[in-house]
PDB file of C-alpha atoms in Angstrom:
ATOM      1  CA  GLY A  19     146.610 121.682 -17.329  1.00 67.00           C
ATOM      2  CA  ASN A  20     142.906 122.574 -18.225  1.00 83.00           C
ATOM      3  CA  GLU A  21     143.289 126.455 -17.385  1.00 92.00           C
ATOM      4  CA  TYR A  22     141.675 128.595 -19.554  1.00 93.00           C
ATOM      5  CA  VAL A  23     141.160 132.890 -20.279  1.00 96.00           C
ATOM      6  CA  SER A  24     137.886 133.829 -22.119  1.00 95.00           C
ATOM      7  CA  LEU A  25     137.180 138.186 -22.591  1.00 96.00           C
ATOM      8  CA  TRP A  26     133.999 139.105 -21.743  1.00 95.00           C
ATOM      9  CA  GLN A  27     132.951 142.187 -23.375  1.00 95.00           C
ATOM     10  CA  SER A  28     129.550 143.906 -23.335  1.00 96.00           C
ATOM     11  CA  ASP A  29     127.456 147.213 -23.075  1.00 96.00           C
ATOM     12  CA  GLY A  30     124.628 145.347 -21.012  1.00 94.00           C
ATOM     13  CA  PRO A  31     123.730 145.817 -17.502  1.00 95.00           C
ATOM     14  CA  VAL A  32     126.523 145.480 -15.145  1.00 94.00           C
ATOM     15  CA  ASP A  33     126.170 143.225 -12.560  1.00 95.00           C
ATOM     16  CA  PRO A  34     124.410 140.792 -13.813  1.00 96.00           C
ATOM     17  CA  VAL A  35     127.503 140.636 -17.178  1.00 95.00           C
ATOM     18  CA  VAL A  36     130.420 140.860 -14.290  1.00 96.00           C
ATOM     19  CA  SER A  37     128.535 137.695 -12.224  1.00 97.00           C
ATOM     20  CA  ALA A  38     128.012 135.183 -15.267  1.00 96.00           C
ATOM     21  CA  ALA A  39     131.371 136.061 -16.431  1.00 96.00           C
ATOM     22  CA  THR A  40     133.090 135.776 -12.651  1.00 97.00           C
ATOM     23  CA  ASN A  41     130.728 133.399 -11.542  1.00 97.00           C
ATOM     24  CA  ASN A  42     129.767 135.954  -8.916  1.00 97.00           C
ATOM     25  CA  ALA A  43     133.113 136.130  -7.644  1.00 98.00           C
ATOM     26  CA  PRO A  44     133.864 138.234  -4.676  1.00 97.00           C
ATOM     27  CA  CYS A  45     135.620 141.425  -6.228  1.00 96.00           C
ATOM     28  CA  GLU A  46     138.262 142.757  -3.457  1.00 96.00           C
ATOM     29  CA  SER A  47     140.839 143.858  -5.085  1.00 97.00           C
ATOM     30  CA  ALA A  48     142.162 147.185  -7.890  1.00 97.00           C
ATOM     31  CA  GLU A  49     144.853 146.606  -9.587  1.00 95.00           C
ATOM     32  CA  THR A  50     146.365 149.026 -12.701  1.00 94.00           C
ATOM     33  CA  ILE A  51     146.838 147.703 -15.549  1.00 93.00           C
ATOM     34  CA  ASN A  52     147.505 150.414 -18.316  1.00 87.00           C
ATOM     35  CA  GLY A  53     147.347 153.202 -16.591  1.00 89.00           C
ATOM     36  CA  ALA A  54     143.554 151.702 -15.680  1.00 91.00           C
ATOM     37  CA  SER A  55     141.796 149.755 -12.477  1.00 95.00           C
ATOM     38  CA  TRP A  56     140.576 146.814 -12.858  1.00 97.00           C
ATOM     39  CA  GLN A  57     139.004 144.784 -10.018  1.00 97.00           C
ATOM     40  CA  LYS A  58     140.264 141.638  -9.148  1.00 98.00           C
ATOM     41  CA  CYS A  59     137.793 138.722  -8.352  1.00 98.00           C
ATOM     42  CA  GLU A  60     138.294 135.279  -7.099  1.00 98.00           C
ATOM     43  CA  ILE A  61     136.250 132.361  -6.543  1.00 98.00           C
ATOM     44  CA  ASP A  62     136.582 129.193  -5.177  1.00 97.00           C
ATOM     45  CA  GLN A  63     134.167 126.968  -6.206  1.00 95.00           C
ATOM     46  CA  PRO A  64     133.833 126.262  -9.485  1.00 95.00           C
ATOM     47  CA  LEU A  65     137.898 128.207  -9.454  1.00 96.00           C
ATOM     48  CA  THR A  66     137.622 131.324 -11.100  1.00 97.00           C
ATOM     49  CA  ARG A  67     139.758 134.905 -11.263  1.00 98.00           C
ATOM     50  CA  ALA A  68     139.430 137.572 -13.270  1.00 98.00           C
ATOM     51  CA  TYR A  69     140.015 141.193 -13.579  1.00 98.00           C
ATOM     52  CA  VAL A  70     137.156 143.319 -14.498  1.00 97.00           C
ATOM     53  CA  LYS A  71     136.743 146.985 -15.844  1.00 96.00           C
ATOM     54  CA  THR A  72     134.453 149.509 -16.685  1.00 94.00           C
ATOM     55  CA  GLU A  73     134.822 152.062 -19.497  1.00 90.00           C
ATOM     56  CA  GLY A  74     132.221 154.239 -20.808  1.00 91.00           C
ATOM     57  CA  ASP A  75     128.814 152.445 -21.920  1.00 92.00           C
ATOM     58  CA  VAL A  76     131.155 149.133 -21.431  1.00 94.00           C
ATOM     59  CA  THR A  77     132.322 145.850 -19.337  1.00 96.00           C
ATOM     60  CA  TYR A  78     135.062 143.764 -19.871  1.00 95.00           C
ATOM     61  CA  VAL A  79     136.055 140.736 -17.601  1.00 97.00           C
ATOM     62  CA  VAL A  80     138.726 138.878 -18.615  1.00 97.00           C
ATOM     63  CA  SER A  81     138.315 135.267 -16.163  1.00 97.00           C
ATOM     64  CA  GLY A  82     139.225 132.188 -16.244  1.00 97.00           C
ATOM     65  CA  THR A  83     141.295 129.093 -13.815  1.00 97.00           C
ATOM     66  CA  ALA A  84     144.788 130.789 -15.171  1.00 97.00           C
ATOM     67  CA  GLN A  85     147.306 131.826 -12.962  1.00 96.00           C
ATOM     68  CA  TRP A  86     147.183 135.057 -12.022  1.00 96.00           C
ATOM     69  CA  ASP A  87     150.143 136.433 -14.509  1.00 95.00           C
ATOM     70  CA  GLU A  88     148.317 134.927 -17.259  1.00 96.00           C
ATOM     71  CA  LEU A  89     145.164 136.279 -16.711  1.00 96.00           C
ATOM     72  CA  LEU A  90     147.732 140.324 -15.945  1.00 95.00           C
ATOM     73  CA  ARG A  91     148.998 139.901 -19.192  1.00 94.00           C
ATOM     74  CA  PHE A  92     146.118 139.099 -21.266  1.00 94.00           C
ATOM     75  CA  ALA A  93     144.464 142.255 -19.723  1.00 94.00           C
ATOM     76  CA  GLU A  94     147.607 144.153 -21.427  1.00 92.00           C
ATOM     77  CA  SER A  95     147.014 142.895 -24.233  1.00 90.00           C
ATOM     78  CA  LEU A  96     143.662 144.197 -24.267  1.00 84.00           C
ATOM     79  CA  VAL A  97     143.939 147.462 -26.671  1.00 67.00           C
ATOM     80  CA  PRO A  98     140.130 149.803 -25.877  1.00 62.00           C
ATOM     81  CA  ALA A  99     138.494 149.616 -30.062  1.00 56.00           C
ATOM     82  CA  LYS A 100     137.646 153.342 -30.781  1.00 56.00           C
ATOM     83  CA  PRO A 101     134.008 153.553 -31.767  1.00 60.00           C
TER      84      PRO A 101
END
């Protein structure tokens, strides 16, 4: 299939970044990944699943059309860059 996962990382304003990265998906639950809390966002049209985390000034969004377990594995693999 044409499933994909993408990573967005931004130190800009949170709302526009999250809106763009998730296609305005509502974030209605949270999941703890590697000890950090990520918001879980999903929308049907266009199909988008996303995990969103803000750490300091940086917002991370793992989004795509892949299944949740793939997105979860991708988020787990992220190691925050040290300044």
